[in-house]
PDB file of C-alpha atoms and ligand atoms in Angstrom:
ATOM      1  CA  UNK A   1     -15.789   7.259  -0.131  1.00  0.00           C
ATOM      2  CA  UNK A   2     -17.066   4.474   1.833  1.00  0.00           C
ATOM      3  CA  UNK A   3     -14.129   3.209   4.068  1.00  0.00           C
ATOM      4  CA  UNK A   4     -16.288  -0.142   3.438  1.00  0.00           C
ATOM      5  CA  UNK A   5     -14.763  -3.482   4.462  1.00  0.00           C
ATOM      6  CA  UNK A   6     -12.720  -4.976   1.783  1.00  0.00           C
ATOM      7  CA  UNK A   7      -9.864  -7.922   0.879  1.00  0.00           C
ATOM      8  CA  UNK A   8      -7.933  -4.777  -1.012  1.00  0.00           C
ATOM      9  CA  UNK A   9      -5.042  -4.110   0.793  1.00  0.00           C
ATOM     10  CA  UNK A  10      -4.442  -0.479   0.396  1.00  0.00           C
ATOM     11  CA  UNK A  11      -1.387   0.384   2.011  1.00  0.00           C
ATOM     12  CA  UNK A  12       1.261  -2.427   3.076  1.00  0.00           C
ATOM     13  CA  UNK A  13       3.555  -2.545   5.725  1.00  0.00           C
ATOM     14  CA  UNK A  14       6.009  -1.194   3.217  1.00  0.00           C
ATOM     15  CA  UNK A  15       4.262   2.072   2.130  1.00  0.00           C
ATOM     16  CA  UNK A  16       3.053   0.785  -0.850  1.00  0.00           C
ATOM     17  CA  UNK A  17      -0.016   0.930  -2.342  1.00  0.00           C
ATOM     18  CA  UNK A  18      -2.385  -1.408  -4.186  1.00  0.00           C
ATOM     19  CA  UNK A  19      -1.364  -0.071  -7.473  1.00  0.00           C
ATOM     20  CA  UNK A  20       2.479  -0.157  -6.858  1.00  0.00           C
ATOM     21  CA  UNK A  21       2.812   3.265  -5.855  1.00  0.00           C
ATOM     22  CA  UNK A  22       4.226   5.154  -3.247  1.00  0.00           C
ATOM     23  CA  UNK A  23       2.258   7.554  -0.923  1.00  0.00           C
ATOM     24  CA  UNK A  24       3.770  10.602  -2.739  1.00  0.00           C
ATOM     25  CA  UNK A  25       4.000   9.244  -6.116  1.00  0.00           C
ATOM     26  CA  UNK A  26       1.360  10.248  -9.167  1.00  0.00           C
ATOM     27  CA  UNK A  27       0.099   8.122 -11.793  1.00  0.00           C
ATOM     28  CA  UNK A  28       1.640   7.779 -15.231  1.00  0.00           C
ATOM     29  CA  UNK A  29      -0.034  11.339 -16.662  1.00  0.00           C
ATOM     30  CA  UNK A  30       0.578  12.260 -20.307  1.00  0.00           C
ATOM     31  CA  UNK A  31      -0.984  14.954 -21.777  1.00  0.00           C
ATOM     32  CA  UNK A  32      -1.317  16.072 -26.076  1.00  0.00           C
ATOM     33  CA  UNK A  33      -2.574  19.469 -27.333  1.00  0.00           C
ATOM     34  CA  UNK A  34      -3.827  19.544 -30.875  1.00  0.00           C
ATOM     35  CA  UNK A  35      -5.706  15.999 -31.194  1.00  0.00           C
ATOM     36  CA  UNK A  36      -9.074  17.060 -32.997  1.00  0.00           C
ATOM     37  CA  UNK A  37      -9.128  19.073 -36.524  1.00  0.00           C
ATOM     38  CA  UNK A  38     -12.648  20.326 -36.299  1.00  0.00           C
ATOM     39  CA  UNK A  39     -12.861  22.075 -32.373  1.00  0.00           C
ATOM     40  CA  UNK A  40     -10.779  25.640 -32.204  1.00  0.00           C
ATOM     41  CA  UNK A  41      -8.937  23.763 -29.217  1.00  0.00           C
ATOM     42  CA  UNK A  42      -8.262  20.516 -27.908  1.00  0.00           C
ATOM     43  CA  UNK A  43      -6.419  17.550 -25.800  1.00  0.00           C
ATOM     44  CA  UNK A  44      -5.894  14.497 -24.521  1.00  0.00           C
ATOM     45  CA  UNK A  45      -5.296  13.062 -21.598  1.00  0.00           C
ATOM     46  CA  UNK A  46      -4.187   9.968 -19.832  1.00  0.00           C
ATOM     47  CA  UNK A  47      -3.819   9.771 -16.053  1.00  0.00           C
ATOM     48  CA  UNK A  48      -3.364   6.813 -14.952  1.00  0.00           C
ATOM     49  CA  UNK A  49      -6.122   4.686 -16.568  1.00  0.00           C
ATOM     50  CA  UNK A  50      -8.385   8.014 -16.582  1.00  0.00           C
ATOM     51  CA  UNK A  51      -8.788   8.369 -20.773  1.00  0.00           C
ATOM     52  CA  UNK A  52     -10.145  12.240 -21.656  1.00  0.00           C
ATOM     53  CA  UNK A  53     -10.578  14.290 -24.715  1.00  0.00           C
ATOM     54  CA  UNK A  54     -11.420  17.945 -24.719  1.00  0.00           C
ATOM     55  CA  UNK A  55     -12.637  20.382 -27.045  1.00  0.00           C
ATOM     56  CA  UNK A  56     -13.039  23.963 -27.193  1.00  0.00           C
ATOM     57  CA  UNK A  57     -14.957  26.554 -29.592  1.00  0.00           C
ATOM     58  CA  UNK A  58     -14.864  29.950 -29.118  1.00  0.00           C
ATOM     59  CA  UNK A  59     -15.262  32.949 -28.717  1.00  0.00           C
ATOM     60  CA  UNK A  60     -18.703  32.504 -30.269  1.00  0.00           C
ATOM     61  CA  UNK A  61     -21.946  33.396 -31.140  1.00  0.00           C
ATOM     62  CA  UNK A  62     -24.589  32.754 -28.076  1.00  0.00           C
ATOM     63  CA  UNK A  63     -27.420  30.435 -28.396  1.00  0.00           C
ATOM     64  CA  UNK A  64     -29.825  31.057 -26.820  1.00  0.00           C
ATOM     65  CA  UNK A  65     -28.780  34.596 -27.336  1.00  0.00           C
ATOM     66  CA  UNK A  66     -29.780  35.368 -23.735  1.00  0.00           C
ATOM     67  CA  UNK A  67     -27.657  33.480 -21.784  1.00  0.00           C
ATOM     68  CA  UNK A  68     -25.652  36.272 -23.239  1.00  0.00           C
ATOM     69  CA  UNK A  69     -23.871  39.330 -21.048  1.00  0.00           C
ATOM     70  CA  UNK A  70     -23.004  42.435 -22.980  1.00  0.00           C
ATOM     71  CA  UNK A  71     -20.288  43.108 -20.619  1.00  0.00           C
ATOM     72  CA  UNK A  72     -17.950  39.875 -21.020  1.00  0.00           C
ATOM     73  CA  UNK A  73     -17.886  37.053 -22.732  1.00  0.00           C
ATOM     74  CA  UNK A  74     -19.595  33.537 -20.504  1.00  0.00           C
ATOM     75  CA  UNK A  75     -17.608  30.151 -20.249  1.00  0.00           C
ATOM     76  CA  UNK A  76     -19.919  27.016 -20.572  1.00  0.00           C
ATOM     77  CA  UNK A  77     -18.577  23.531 -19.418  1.00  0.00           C
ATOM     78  CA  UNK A  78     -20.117  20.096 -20.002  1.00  0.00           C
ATOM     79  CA  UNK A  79     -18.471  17.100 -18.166  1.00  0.00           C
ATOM     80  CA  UNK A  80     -19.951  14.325 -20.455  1.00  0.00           C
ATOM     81  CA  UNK A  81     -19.070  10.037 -19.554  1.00  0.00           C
ATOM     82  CA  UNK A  82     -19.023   7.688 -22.132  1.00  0.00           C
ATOM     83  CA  UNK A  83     -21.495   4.444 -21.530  1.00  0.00           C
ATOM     84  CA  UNK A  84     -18.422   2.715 -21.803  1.00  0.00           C
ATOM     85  CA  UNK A  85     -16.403   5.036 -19.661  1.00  0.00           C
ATOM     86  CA  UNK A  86     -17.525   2.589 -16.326  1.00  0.00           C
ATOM     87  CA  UNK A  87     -17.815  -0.923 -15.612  1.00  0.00           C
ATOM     88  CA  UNK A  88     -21.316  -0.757 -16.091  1.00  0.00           C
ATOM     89  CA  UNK A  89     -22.998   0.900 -18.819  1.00  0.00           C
ATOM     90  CA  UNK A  90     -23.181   4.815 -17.954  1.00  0.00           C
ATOM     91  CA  UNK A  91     -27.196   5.789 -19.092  1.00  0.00           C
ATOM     92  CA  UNK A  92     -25.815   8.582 -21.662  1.00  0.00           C
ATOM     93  CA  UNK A  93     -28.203  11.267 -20.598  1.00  0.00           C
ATOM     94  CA  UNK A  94     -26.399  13.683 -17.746  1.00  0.00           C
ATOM     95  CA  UNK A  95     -26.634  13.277 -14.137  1.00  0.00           C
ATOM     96  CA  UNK A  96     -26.399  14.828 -11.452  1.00  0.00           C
ATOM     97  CA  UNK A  97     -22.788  13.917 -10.838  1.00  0.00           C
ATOM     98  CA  UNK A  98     -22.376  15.387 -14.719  1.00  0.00           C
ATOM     99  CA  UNK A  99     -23.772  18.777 -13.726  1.00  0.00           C
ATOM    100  CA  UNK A 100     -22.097  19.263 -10.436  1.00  0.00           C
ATOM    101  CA  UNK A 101     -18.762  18.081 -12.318  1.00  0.00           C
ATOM    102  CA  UNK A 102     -19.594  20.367 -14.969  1.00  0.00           C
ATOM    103  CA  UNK A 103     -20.369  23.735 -12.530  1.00  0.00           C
ATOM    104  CA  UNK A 104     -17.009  23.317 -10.741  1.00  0.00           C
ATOM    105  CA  UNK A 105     -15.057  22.847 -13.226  1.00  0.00           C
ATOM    106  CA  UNK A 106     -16.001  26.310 -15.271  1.00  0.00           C
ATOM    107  CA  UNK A 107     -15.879  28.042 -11.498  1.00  0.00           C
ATOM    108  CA  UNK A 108     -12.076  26.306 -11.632  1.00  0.00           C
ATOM    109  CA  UNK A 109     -11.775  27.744 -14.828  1.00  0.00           C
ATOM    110  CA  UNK A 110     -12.929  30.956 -14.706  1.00  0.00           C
ATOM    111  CA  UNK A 111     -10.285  33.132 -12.966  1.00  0.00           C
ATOM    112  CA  UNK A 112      -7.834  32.304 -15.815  1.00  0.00           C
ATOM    113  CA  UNK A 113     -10.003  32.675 -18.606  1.00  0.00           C
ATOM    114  CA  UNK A 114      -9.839  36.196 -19.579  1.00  0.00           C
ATOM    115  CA  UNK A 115     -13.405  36.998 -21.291  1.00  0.00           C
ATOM    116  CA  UNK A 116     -13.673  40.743 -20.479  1.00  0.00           C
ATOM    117  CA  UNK A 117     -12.555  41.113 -24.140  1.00  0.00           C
ATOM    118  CA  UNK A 118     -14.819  39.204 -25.754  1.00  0.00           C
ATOM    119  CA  UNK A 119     -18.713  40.845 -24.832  1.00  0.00           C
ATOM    120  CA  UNK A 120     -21.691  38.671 -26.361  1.00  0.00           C
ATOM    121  CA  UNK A 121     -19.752  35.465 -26.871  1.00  0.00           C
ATOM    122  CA  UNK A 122     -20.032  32.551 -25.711  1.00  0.00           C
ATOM    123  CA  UNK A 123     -16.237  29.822 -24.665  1.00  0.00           C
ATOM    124  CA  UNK A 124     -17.950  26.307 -24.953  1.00  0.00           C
ATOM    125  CA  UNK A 125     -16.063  23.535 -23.396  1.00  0.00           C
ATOM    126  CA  UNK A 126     -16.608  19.756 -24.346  1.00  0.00           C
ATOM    127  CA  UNK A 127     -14.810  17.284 -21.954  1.00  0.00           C
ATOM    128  CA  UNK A 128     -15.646  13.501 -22.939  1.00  0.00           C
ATOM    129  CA  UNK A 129     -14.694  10.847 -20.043  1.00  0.00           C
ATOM    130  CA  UNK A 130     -13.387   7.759 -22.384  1.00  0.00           C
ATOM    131  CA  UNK A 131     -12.319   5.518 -19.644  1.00  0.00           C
ATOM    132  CA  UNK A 132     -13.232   6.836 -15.755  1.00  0.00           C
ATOM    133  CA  UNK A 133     -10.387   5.437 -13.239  1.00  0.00           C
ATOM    134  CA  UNK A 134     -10.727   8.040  -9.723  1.00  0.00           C
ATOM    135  CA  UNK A 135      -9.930  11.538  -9.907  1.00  0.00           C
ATOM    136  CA  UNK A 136     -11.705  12.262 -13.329  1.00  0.00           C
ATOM    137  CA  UNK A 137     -12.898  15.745 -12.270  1.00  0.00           C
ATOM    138  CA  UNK A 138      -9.213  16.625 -11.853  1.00  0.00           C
ATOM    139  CA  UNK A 139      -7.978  15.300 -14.872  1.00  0.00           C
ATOM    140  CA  UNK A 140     -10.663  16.560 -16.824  1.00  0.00           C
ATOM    141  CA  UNK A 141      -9.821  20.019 -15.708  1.00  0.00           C
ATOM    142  CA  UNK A 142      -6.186  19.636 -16.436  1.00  0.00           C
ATOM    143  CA  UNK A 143      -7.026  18.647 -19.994  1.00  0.00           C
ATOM    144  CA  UNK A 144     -10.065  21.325 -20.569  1.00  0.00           C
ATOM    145  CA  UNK A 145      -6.842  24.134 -19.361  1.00  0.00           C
ATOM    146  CA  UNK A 146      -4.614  22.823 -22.054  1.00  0.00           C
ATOM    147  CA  UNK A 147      -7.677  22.922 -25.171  1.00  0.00           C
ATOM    148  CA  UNK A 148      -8.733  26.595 -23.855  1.00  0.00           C
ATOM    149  CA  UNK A 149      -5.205  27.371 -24.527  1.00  0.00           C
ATOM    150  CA  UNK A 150      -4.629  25.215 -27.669  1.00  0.00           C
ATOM    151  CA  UNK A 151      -7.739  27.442 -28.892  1.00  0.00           C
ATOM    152  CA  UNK A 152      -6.043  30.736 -28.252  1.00  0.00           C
ATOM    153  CA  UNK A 153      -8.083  31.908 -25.260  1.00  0.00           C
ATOM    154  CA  UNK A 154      -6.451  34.647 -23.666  1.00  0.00           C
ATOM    155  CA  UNK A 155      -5.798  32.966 -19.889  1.00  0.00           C
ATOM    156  CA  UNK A 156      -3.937  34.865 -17.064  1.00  0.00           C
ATOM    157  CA  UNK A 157      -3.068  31.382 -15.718  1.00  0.00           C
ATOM    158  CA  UNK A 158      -2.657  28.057 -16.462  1.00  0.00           C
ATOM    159  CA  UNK A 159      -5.034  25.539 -14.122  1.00  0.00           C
ATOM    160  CA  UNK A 160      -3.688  22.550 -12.855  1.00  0.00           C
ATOM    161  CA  UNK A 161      -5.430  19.602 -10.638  1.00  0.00           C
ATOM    162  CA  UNK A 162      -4.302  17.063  -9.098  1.00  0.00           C
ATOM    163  CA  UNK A 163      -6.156  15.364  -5.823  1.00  0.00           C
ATOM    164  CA  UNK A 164      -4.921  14.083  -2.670  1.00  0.00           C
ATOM    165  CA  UNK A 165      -6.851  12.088   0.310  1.00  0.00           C
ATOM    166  CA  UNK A 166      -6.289   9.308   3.169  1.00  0.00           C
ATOM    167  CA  UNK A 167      -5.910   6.248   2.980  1.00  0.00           C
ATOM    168  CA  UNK A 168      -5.261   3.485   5.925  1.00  0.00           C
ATOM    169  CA  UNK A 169      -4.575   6.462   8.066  1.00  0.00           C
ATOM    170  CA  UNK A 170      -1.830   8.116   5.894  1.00  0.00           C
ATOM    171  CA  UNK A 171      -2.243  11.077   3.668  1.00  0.00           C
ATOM    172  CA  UNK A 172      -1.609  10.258  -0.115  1.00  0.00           C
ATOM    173  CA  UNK A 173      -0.885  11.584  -3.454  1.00  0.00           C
ATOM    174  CA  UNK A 174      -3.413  11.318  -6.752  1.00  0.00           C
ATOM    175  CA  UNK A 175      -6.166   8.541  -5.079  1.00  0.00           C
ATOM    176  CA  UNK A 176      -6.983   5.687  -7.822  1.00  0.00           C
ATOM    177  CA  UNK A 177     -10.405   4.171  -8.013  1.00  0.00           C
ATOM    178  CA  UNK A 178     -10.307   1.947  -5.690  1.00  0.00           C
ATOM    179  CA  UNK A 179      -8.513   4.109  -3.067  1.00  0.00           C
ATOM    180  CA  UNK A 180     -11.478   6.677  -3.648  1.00  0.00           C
ATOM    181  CA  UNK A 181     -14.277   3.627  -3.082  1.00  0.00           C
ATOM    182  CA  UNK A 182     -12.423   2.054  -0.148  1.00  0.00           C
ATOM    183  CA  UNK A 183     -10.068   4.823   1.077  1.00  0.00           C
ATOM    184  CA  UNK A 184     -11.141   7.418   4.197  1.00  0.00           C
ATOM    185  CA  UNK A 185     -10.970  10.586   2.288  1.00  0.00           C
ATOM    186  CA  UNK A 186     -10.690  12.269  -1.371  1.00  0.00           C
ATOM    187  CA  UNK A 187      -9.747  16.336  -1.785  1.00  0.00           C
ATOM    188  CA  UNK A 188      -9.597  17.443  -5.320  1.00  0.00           C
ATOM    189  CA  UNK A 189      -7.487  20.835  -5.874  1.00  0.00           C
ATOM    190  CA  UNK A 190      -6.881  22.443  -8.775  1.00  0.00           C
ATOM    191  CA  UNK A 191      -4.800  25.996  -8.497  1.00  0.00           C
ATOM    192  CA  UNK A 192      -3.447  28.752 -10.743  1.00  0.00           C
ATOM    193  CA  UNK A 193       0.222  27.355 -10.306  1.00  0.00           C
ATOM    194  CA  UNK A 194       1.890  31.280 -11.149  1.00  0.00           C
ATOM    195  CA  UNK A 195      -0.837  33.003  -8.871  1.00  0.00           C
ATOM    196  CA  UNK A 196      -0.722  30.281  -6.102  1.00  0.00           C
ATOM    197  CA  UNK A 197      -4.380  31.091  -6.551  1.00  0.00           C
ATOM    198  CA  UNK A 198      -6.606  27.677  -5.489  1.00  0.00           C
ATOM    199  CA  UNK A 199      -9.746  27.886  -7.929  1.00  0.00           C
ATOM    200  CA  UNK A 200     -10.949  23.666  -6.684  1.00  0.00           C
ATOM    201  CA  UNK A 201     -11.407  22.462  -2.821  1.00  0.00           C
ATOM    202  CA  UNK A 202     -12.977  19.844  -2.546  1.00  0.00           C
ATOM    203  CA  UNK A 203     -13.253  16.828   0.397  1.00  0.00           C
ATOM    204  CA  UNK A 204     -15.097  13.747   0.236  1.00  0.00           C
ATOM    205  CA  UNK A 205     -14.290  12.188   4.226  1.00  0.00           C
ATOM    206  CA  UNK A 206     -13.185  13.414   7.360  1.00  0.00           C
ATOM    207  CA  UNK A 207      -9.786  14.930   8.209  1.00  0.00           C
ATOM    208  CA  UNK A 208      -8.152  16.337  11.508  1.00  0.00           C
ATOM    209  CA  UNK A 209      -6.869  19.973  10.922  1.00  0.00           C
ATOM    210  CA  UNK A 210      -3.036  18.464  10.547  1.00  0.00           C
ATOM    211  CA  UNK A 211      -4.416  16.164   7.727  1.00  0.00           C
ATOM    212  CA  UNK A 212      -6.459  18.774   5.786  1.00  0.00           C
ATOM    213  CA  UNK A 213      -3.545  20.530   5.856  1.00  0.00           C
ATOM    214  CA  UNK A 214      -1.099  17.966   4.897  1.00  0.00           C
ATOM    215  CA  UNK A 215      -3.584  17.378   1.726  1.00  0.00           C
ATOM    216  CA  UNK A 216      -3.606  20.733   0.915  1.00  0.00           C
ATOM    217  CA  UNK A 217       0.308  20.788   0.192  1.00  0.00           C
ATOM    218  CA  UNK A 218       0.695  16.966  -0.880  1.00  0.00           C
ATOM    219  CA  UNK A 219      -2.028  18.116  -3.650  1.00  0.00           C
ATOM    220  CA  UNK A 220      -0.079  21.167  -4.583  1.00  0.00           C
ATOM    221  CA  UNK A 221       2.713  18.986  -5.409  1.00  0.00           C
ATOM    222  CA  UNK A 222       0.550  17.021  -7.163  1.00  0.00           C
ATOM    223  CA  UNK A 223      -0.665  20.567  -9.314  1.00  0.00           C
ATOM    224  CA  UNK A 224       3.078  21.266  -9.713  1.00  0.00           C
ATOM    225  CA  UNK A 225       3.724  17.973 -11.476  1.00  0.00           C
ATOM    226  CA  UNK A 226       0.859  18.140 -13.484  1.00  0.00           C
ATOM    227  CA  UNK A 227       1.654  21.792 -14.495  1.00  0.00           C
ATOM    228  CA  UNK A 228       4.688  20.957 -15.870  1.00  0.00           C
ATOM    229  CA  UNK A 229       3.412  18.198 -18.326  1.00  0.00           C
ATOM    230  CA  UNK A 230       0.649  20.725 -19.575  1.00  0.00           C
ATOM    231  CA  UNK A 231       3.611  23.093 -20.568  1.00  0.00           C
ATOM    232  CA  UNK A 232       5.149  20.511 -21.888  1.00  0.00           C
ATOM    233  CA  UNK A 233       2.466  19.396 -24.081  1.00  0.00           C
ATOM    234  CA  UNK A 234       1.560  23.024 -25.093  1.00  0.00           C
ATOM    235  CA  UNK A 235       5.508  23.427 -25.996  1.00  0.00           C
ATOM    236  CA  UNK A 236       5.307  20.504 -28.792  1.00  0.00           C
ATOM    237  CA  UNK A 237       2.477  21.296 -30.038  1.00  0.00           C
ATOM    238  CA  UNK A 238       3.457  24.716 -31.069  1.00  0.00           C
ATOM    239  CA  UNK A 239       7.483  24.180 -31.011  1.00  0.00           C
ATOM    240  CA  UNK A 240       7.864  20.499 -31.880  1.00  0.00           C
ATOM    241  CA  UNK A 241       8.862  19.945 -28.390  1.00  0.00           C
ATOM    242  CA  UNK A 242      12.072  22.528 -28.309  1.00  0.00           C
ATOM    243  CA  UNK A 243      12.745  24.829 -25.479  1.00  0.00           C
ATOM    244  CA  UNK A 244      11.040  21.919 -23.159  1.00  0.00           C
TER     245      UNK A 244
HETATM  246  P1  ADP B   1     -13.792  11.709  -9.663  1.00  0.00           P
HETATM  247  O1  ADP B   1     -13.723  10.905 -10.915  1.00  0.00           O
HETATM  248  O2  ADP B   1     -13.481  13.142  -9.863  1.00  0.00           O
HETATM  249  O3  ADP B   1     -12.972  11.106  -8.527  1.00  0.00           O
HETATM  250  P2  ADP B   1     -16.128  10.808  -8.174  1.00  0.00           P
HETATM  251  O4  ADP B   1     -15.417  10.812  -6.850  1.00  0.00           O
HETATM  252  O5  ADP B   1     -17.546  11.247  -8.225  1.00  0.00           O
HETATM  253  O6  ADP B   1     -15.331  11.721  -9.221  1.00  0.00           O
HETATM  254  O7  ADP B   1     -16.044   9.376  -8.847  1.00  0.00           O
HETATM  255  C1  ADP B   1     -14.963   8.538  -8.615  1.00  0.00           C
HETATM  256  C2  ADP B   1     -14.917   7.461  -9.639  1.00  0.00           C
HETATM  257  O8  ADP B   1     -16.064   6.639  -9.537  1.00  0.00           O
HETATM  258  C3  ADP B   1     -14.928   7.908 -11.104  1.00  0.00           C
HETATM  259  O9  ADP B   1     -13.697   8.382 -11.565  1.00  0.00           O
HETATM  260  C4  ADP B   1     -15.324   6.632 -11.777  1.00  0.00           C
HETATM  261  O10 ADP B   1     -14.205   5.782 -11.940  1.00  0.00           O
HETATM  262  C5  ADP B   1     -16.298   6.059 -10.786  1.00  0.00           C
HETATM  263  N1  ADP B   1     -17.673   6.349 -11.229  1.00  0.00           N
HETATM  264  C6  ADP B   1     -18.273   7.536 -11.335  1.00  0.00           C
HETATM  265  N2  ADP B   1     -19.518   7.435 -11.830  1.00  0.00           N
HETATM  266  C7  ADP B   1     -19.713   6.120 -12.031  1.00  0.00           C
HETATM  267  C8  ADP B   1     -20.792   5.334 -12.545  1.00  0.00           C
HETATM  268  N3  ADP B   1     -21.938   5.887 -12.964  1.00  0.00           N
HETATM  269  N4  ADP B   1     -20.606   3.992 -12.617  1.00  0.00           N
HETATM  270  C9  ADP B   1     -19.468   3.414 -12.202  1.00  0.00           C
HETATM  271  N5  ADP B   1     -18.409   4.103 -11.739  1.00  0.00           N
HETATM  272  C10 ADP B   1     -18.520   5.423 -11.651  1.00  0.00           C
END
């Protein structure tokens, strides 16, 4: 989030942005549950040219056994990028952005991952950025929420993300790459769409009280959206894609 000078024209005089879209229009998202034979849980994701796998195991033995908690069962997340995930080669060893990426996506997780039952065990979640295109932390939640439940984890929610932000002075849906490098402002959300719970805030900018408001609910319609296409992936996977 730079709001650095650029040639890019992000918004034209006809609302539209520099990928074709329109302010309250998502990327192309499509989601699959059930793409990896060896992990208990996983999926795929597109969204827009954001390309994610995820993979669950679990519940689990701990190790190291002392991370463990004899009262509930613990949910570890790794956000992981490819080398080739970026325009230039990603060093493969996590950083900083990894781990912070990593920590809020579990605390997104969390509330809807019921783990009371499961004492002594460990939920381990692998997310693997393919191809990074703007709002990966988002997408990579959306995906890890459909492998915990393609692995049979008890949830008392789904968790869906989507991000909204500003850009040339006009609140957006789903910001792309380039509207996150050149754009004013970027607020991931991710909420419990049943529980109208929100378990991601995020903000990357500035925003006037009317415009972190109008994020707030132009990213919730973003979550619905997104919501919808996890059920839908969940429903083929375990009913061929009836009663969608
Ligand atoms: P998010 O992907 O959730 O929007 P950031 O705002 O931190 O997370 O990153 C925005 C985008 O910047 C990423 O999606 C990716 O396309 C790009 N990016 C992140 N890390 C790198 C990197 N090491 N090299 C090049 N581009 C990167």
């Amino acid at each position: 989030m730079g709001g650095r000078e650029s040639d890019l024209v992000l918004l034209n005089s006809d609302g539209i942005r520099c990928d074709g879209r329109k302010i309250d229009e998502p990327r192309r998202i499509s989601i699959k549950a059930g793409v990896l034979n060896n992990a208990n849980g996983s999926a795929y994701i597109e969204f827009g040219d954001n390309k994610i796998l995820a993979g669950v195991f679990g519940p689990r033995d701990v190790h190291p056994k002392h991370q463990s908690d004899s009262n509930t069962g613990i949910l570890r997340v790794r956000y992981h990028m490819q080398p080739y995930s970026v325009p230039e080669r990603k060093r493969p060893a996590p950083s900083r952005r990894e781990i912070e990426i990593s920590k809020v996506i579990k605390e997104a997780l969390l509330p809807a991952v019921i783990l009371e039952s499961f004492p002594r065990t460990a939920v381990d979640v692998y997310i693997e950025i393919l191809q990074a295109d703007g709002g990966s932390r988002c997408a990579a939640l959306d995906v890890a929420a459909v492998a915990l439940a393609d692995a049979g984890i008890p949830m008392r929610d789904m968790v869906s993300a989507c991000a909204a932000g500003k850009v040339a002075d006009t609140i957006v849906l789903d910001i792309n790459n380039e509207e996150d490098q050149a754009g004013q402002a970027d607020m991931p959300i991710a909420v419990m769409p049943n529980s109208g719970q929100i378990t991601l805030l995020q903000l990357d900018g500035i925003l006037s009280t009317s415009e972190y408001k109008k994020c707030i609910e132009t990213g919730l319609v973003g979550c619905k959206l997104v919501y919808e296409l996890q059920k839908k992936a969940l429903k083929e996977r375990y009913f061929g894609g009836q009663g969608s």
